[in-house]
PDB file of C-alpha atoms in Angstrom:
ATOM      1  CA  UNK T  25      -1.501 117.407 -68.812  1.00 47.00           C
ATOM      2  CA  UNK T  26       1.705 116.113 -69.170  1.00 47.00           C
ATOM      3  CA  UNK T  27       3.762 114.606 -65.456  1.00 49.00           C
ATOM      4  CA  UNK T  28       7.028 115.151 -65.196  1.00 50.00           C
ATOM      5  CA  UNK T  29       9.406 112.567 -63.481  1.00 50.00           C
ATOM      6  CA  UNK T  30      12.586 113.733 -60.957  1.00 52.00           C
ATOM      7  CA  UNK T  31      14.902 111.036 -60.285  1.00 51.00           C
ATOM      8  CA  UNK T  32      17.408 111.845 -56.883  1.00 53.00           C
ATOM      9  CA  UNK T  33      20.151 109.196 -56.157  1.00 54.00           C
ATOM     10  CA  UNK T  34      23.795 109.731 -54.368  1.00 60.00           C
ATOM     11  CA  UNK T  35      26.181 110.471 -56.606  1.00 60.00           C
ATOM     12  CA  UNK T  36      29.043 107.044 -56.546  1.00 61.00           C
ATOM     13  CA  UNK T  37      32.405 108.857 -55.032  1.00 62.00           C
ATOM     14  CA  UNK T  38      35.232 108.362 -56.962  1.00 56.00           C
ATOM     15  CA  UNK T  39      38.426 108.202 -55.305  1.00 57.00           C
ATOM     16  CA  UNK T  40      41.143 109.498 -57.710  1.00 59.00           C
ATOM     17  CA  UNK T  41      44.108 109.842 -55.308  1.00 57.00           C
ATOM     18  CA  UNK T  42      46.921 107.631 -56.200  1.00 66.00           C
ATOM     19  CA  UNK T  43      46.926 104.463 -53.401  1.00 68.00           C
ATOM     20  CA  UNK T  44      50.762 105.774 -52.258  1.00 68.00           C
ATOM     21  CA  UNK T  45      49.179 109.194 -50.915  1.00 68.00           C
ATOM     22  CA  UNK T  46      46.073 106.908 -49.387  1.00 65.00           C
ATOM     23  CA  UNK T  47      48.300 105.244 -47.325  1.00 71.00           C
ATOM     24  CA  UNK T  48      50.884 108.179 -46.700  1.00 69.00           C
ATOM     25  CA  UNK T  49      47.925 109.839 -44.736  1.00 68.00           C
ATOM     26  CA  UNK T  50      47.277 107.135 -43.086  1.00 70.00           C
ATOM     27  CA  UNK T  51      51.082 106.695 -41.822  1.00 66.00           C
ATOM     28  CA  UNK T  52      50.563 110.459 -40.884  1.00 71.00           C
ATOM     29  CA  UNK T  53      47.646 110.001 -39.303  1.00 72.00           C
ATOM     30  CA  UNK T  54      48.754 106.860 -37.048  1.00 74.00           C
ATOM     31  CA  UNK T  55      52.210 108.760 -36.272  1.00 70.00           C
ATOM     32  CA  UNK T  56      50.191 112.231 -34.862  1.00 71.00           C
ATOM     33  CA  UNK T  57      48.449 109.654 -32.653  1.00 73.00           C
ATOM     34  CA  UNK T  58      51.846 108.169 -31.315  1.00 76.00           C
ATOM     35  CA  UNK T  59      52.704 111.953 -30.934  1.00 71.00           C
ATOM     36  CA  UNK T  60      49.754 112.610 -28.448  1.00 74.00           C
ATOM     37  CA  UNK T  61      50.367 109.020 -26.794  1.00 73.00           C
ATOM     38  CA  UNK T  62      54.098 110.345 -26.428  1.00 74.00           C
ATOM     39  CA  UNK T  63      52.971 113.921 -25.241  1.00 73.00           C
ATOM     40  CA  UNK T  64      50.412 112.246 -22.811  1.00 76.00           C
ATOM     41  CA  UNK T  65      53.033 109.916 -21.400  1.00 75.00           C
ATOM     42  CA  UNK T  66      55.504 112.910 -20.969  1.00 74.00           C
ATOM     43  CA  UNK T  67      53.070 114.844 -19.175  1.00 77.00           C
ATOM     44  CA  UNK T  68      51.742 111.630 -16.729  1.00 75.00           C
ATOM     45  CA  UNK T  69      55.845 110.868 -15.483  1.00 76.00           C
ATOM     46  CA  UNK T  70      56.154 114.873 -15.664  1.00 76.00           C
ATOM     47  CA  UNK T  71      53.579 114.920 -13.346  1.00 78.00           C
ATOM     48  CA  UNK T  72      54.562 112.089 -11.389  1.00 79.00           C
ATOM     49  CA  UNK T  73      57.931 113.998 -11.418  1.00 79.00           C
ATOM     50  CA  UNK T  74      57.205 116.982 -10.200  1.00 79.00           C
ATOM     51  CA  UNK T  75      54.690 115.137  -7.037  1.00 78.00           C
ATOM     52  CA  UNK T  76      57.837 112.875  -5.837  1.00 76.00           C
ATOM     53  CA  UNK T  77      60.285 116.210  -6.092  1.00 78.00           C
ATOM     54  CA  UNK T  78      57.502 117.959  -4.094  1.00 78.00           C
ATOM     55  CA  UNK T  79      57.969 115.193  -1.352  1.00 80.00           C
ATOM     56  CA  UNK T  80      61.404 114.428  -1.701  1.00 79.00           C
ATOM     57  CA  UNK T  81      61.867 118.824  -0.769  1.00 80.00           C
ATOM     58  CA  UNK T  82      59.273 118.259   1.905  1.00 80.00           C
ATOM     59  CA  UNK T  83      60.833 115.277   3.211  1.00 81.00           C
ATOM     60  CA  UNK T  84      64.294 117.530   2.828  1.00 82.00           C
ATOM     61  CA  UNK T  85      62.760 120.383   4.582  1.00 81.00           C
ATOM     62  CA  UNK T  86      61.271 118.204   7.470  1.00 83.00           C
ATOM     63  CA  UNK T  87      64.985 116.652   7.865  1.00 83.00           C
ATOM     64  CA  UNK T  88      66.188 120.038   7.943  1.00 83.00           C
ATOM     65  CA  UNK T  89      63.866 121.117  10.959  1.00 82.00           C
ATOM     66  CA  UNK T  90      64.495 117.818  12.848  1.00 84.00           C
ATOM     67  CA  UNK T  91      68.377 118.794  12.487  1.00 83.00           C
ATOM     68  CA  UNK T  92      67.539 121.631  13.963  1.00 85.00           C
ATOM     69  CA  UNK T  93      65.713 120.726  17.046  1.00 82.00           C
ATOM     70  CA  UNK T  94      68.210 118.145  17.701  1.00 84.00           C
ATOM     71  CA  UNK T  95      71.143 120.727  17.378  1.00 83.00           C
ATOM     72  CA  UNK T  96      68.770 123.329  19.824  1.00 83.00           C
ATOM     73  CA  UNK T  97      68.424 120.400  22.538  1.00 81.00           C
ATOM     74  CA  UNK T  98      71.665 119.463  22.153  1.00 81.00           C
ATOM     75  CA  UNK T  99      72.739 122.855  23.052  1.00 82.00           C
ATOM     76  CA  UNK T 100      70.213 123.371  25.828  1.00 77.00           C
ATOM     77  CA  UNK T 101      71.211 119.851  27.211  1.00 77.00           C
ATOM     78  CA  UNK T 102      75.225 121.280  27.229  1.00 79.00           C
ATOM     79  CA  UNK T 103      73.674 124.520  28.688  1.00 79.00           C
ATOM     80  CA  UNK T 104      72.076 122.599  31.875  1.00 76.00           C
ATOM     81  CA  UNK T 105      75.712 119.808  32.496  1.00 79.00           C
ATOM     82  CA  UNK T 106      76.768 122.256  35.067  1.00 83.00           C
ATOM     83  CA  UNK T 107      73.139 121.941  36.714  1.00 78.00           C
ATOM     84  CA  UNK T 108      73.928 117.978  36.248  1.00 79.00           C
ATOM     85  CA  UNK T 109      77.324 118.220  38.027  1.00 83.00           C
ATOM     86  CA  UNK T 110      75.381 119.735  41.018  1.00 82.00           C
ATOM     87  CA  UNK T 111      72.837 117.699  41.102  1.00 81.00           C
ATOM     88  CA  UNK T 112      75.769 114.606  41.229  1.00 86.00           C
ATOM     89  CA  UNK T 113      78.101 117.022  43.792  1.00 84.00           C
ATOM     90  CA  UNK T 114      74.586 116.356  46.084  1.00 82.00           C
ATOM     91  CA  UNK T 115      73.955 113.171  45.375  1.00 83.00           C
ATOM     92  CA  UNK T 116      77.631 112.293  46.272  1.00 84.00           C
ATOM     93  CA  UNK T 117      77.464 114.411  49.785  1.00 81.00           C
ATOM     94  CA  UNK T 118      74.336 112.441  50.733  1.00 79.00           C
ATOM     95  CA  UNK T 119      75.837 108.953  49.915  1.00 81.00           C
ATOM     96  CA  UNK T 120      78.672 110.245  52.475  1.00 80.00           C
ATOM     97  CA  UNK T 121      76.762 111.608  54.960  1.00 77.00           C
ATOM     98  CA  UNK T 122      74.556 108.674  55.276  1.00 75.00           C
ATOM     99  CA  UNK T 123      77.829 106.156  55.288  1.00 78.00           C
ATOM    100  CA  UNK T 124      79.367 108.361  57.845  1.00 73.00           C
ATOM    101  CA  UNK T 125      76.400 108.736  59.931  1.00 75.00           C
ATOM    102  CA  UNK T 126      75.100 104.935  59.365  1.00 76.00           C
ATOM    103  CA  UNK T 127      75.659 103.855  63.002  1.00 77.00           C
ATOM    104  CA  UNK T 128      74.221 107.201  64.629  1.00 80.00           C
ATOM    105  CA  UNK T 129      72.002 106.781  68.109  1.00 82.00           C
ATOM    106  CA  UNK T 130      69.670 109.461  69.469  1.00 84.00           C
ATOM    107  CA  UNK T 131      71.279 109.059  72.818  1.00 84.00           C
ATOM    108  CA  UNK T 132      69.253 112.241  74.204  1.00 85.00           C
ATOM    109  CA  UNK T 133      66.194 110.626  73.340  1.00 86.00           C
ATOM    110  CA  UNK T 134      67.573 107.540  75.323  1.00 84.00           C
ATOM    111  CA  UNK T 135      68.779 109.170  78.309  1.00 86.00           C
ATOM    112  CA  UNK T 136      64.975 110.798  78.590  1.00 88.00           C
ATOM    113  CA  UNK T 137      63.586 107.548  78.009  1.00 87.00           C
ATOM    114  CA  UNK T 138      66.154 106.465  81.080  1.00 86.00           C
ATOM    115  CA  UNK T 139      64.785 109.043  83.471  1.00 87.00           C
ATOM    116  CA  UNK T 140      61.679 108.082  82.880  1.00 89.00           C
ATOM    117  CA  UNK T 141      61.740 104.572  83.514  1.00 88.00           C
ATOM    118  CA  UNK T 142      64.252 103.846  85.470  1.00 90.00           C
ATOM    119  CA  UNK T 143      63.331 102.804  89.336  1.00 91.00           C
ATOM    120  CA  UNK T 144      62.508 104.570  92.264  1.00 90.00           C
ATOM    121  CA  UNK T 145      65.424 102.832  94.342  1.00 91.00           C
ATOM    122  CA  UNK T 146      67.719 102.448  91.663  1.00 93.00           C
ATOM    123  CA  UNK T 147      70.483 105.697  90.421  1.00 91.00           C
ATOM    124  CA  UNK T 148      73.270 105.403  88.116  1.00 92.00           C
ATOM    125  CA  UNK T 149      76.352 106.483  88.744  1.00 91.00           C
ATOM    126  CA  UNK T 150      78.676 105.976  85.399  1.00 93.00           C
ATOM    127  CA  UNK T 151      77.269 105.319  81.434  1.00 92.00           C
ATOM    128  CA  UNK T 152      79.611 104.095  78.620  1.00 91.00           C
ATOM    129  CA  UNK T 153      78.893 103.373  75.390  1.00 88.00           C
ATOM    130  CA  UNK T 154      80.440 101.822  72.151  1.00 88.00           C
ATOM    131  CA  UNK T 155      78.927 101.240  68.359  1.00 84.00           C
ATOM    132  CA  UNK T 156      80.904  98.930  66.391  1.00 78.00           C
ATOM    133  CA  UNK T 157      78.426  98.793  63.686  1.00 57.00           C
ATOM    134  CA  UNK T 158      76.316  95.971  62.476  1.00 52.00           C
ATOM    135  CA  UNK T 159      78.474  92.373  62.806  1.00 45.00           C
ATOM    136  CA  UNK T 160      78.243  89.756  59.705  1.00 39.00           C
ATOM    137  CA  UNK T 161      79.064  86.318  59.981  1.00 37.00           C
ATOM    138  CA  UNK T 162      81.385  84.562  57.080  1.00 35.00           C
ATOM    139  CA  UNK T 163      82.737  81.563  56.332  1.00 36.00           C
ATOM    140  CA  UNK T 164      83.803  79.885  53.407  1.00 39.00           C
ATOM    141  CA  UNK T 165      83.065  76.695  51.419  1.00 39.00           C
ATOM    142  CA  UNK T 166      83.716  73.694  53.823  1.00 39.00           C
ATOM    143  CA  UNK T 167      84.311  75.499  56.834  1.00 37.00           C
ATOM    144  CA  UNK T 168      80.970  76.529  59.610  1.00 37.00           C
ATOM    145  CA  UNK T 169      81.926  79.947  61.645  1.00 37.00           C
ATOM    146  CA  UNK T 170      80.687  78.999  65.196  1.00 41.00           C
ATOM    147  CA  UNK T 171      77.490  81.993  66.245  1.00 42.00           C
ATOM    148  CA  UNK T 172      77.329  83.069  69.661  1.00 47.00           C
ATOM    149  CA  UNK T 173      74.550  82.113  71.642  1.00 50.00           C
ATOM    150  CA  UNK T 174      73.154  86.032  72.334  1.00 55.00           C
ATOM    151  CA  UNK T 175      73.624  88.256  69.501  1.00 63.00           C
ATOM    152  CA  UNK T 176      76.048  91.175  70.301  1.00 69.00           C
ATOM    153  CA  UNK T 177      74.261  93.322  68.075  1.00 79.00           C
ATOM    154  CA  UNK T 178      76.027  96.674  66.968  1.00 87.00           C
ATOM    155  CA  UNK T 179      77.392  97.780  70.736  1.00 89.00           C
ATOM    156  CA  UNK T 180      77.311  97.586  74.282  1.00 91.00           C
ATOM    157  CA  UNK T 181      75.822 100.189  76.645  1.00 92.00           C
ATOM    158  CA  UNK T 182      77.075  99.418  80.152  1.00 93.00           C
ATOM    159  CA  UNK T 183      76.057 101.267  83.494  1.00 94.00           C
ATOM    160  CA  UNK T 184      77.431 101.604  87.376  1.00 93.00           C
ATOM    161  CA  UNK T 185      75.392 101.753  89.553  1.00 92.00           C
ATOM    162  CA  UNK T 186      73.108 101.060  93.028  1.00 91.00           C
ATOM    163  CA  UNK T 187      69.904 100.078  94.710  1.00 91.00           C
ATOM    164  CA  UNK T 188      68.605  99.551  98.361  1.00 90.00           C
ATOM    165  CA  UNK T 189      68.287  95.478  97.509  1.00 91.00           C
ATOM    166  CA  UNK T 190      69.076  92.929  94.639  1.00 91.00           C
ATOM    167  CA  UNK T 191      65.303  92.696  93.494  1.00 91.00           C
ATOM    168  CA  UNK T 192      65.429  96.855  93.202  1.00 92.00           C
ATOM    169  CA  UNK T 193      68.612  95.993  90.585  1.00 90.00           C
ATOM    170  CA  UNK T 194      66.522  93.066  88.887  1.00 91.00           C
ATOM    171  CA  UNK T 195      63.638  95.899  87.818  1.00 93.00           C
ATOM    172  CA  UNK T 196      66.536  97.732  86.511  1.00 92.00           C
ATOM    173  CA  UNK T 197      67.515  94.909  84.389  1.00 91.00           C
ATOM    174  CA  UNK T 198      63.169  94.355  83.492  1.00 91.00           C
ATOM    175  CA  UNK T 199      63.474  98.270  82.618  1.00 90.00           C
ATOM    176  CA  UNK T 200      66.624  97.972  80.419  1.00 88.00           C
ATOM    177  CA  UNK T 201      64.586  94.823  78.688  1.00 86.00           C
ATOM    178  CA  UNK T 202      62.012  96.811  77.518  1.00 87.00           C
ATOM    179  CA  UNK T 203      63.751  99.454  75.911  1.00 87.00           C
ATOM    180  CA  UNK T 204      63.567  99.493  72.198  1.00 87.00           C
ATOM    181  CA  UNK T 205      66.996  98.783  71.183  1.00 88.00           C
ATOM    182  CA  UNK T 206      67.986  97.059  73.440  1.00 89.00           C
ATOM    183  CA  UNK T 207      68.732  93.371  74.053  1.00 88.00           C
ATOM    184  CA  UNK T 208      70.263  90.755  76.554  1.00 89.00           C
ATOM    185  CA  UNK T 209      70.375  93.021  79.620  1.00 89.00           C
ATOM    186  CA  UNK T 210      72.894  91.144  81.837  1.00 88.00           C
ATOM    187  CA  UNK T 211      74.787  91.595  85.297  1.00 85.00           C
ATOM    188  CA  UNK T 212      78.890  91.366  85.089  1.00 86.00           C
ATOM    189  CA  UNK T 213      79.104  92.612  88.996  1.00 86.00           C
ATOM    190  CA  UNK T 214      76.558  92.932  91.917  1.00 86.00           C
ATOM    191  CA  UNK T 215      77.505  92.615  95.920  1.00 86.00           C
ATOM    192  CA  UNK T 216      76.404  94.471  98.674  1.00 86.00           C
ATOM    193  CA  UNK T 217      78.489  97.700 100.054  1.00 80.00           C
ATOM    194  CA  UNK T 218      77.928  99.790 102.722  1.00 79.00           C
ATOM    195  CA  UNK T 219      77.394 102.943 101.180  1.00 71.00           C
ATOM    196  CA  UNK T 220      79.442 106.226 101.387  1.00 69.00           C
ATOM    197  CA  UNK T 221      79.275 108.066 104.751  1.00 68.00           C
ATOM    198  CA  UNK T 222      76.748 105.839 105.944  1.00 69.00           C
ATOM    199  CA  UNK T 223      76.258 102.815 107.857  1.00 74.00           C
ATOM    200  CA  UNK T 224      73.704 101.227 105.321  1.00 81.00           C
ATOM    201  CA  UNK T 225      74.220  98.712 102.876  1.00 87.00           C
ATOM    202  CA  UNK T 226      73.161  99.255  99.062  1.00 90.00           C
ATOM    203  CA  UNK T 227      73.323  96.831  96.025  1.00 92.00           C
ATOM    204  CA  UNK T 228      76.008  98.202  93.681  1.00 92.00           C
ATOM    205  CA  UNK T 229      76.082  96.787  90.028  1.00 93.00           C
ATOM    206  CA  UNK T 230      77.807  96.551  87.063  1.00 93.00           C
ATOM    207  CA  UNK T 231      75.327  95.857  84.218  1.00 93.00           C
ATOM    208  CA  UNK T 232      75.313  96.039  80.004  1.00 92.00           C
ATOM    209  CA  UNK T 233      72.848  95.707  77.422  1.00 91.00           C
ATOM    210  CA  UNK T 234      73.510  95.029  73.517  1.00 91.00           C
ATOM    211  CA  UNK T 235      72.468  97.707  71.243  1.00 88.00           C
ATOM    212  CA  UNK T 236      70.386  96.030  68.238  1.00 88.00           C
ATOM    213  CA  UNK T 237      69.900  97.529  65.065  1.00 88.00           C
ATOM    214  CA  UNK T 238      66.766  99.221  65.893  1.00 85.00           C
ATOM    215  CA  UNK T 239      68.963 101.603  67.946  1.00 84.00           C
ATOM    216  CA  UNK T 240      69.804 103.436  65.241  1.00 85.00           C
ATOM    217  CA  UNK T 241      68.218 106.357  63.666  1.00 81.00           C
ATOM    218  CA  UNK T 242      68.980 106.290  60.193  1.00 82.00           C
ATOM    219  CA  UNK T 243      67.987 109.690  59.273  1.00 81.00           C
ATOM    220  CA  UNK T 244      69.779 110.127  56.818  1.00 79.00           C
ATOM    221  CA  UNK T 245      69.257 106.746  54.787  1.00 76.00           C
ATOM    222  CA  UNK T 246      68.537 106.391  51.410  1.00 65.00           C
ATOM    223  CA  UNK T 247      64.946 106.561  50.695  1.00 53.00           C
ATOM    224  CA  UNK T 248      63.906 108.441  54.696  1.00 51.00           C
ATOM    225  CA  UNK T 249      63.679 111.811  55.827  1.00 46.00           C
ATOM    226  CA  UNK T 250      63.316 113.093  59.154  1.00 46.00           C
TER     227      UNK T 250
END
């Protein structure tokens, strides 16, 4: 019996295009790349684009609101200057009151304090007062203001008055002493006299005191309340 003999192989490829189309195609090809390149790049900064326009209309928007607030308040604040003008119309009345009523004494709560202490043998028969308001001392450069030796404080309270016998008008002097607001309790005038419509002799006196700061009530200053 005859074999029989197949022979398979790859057939050789033969280009036949002229080399000027070869590399025509080849120009096409590279150029439809470029074209995708290009359409890609488009589309990234079209992107990119679009994403800072999105934030440059929020950023718009948020302006926008701000502007409004601001213009709201602005018009609320306007709204409330005649609540402002009050509140300075007060301020200003209790700036004067307290000037005008800086050098104010509770003299009733004095004059109870008065009755209270003053001595059995001892009664008053006149009470005067004056406030001239605290005193400063100045002087200027190269010059010393002489002080006097007992501060006269911001007034004088002086009193007439009698007692059976000069140590009865010393413990009136001991009880002015102790008196808050009070300082340098002194005689100006004390001799015996025989006293009306009798034949007995009483003590009759002239005396002061200097009102210190502590006199005052200062109810209405800055910062208290009473």
């Amino acid at each position: 019996m005859l074999g029989s003999s197949t022979t398979t192989g790859t057939m050789p490829r033969v280009n036949l295009l002229p080399p000027e189309i070869a590399e025509k195609a080849a120009v096409r090809r590279s150029q439809g790349a470029m074209v995708l390149v290009g359409v890609a790049a488009v589309g990234v900064v079209a992107g990119l684009y679009m994403n800072a326009s999105a934030k440059v209309n929020d950023a718009n928007e948020a302006k926008a609101e701000a502007a409004a607030a601001s213009a709201k308040l602005t018009t609320e604040l306007n709204s409330l200057q005649n609540v402002r003008d009050v509140y300075a119309q007060v301020d200003a009345a209790k700036a004067t009151l307290a000037s005008a009523m800086s050098t104010e004494v509770l003299w009733s709560s004095y004059l109870h304090d008065l009755t209270l202490t003053i001595p059995d043998n001892v009664w008053l028969q006149t009470l005067t007062a004056s406030i001239d308001g605290p005193t400063a001392t100045s002087g200027n450069k190269g010059t010393t203001s002489a002080r006097p030796v007992l501060d006269p404080g911001i007034g004088v309270v002086s009193f007439t008055g009698a007692g059976f016998h000069y140590y009865d008008v010393a413990e009136w002097l001991e009880s002015l002493a102790r008196q808050k607001g009070y300082s340098n309790a002194y005689f100006t005038e004390a001799a015996k006299h025989v006293y009306d419509g009798t034949d007995r002799e009483v003590v009759k006196f002239t005396s002061s005191v200097n009102l210190t700061p502590a006199a005052l009530s200062n109810r209405y200053a800055k910062g208290t309340s009473r």
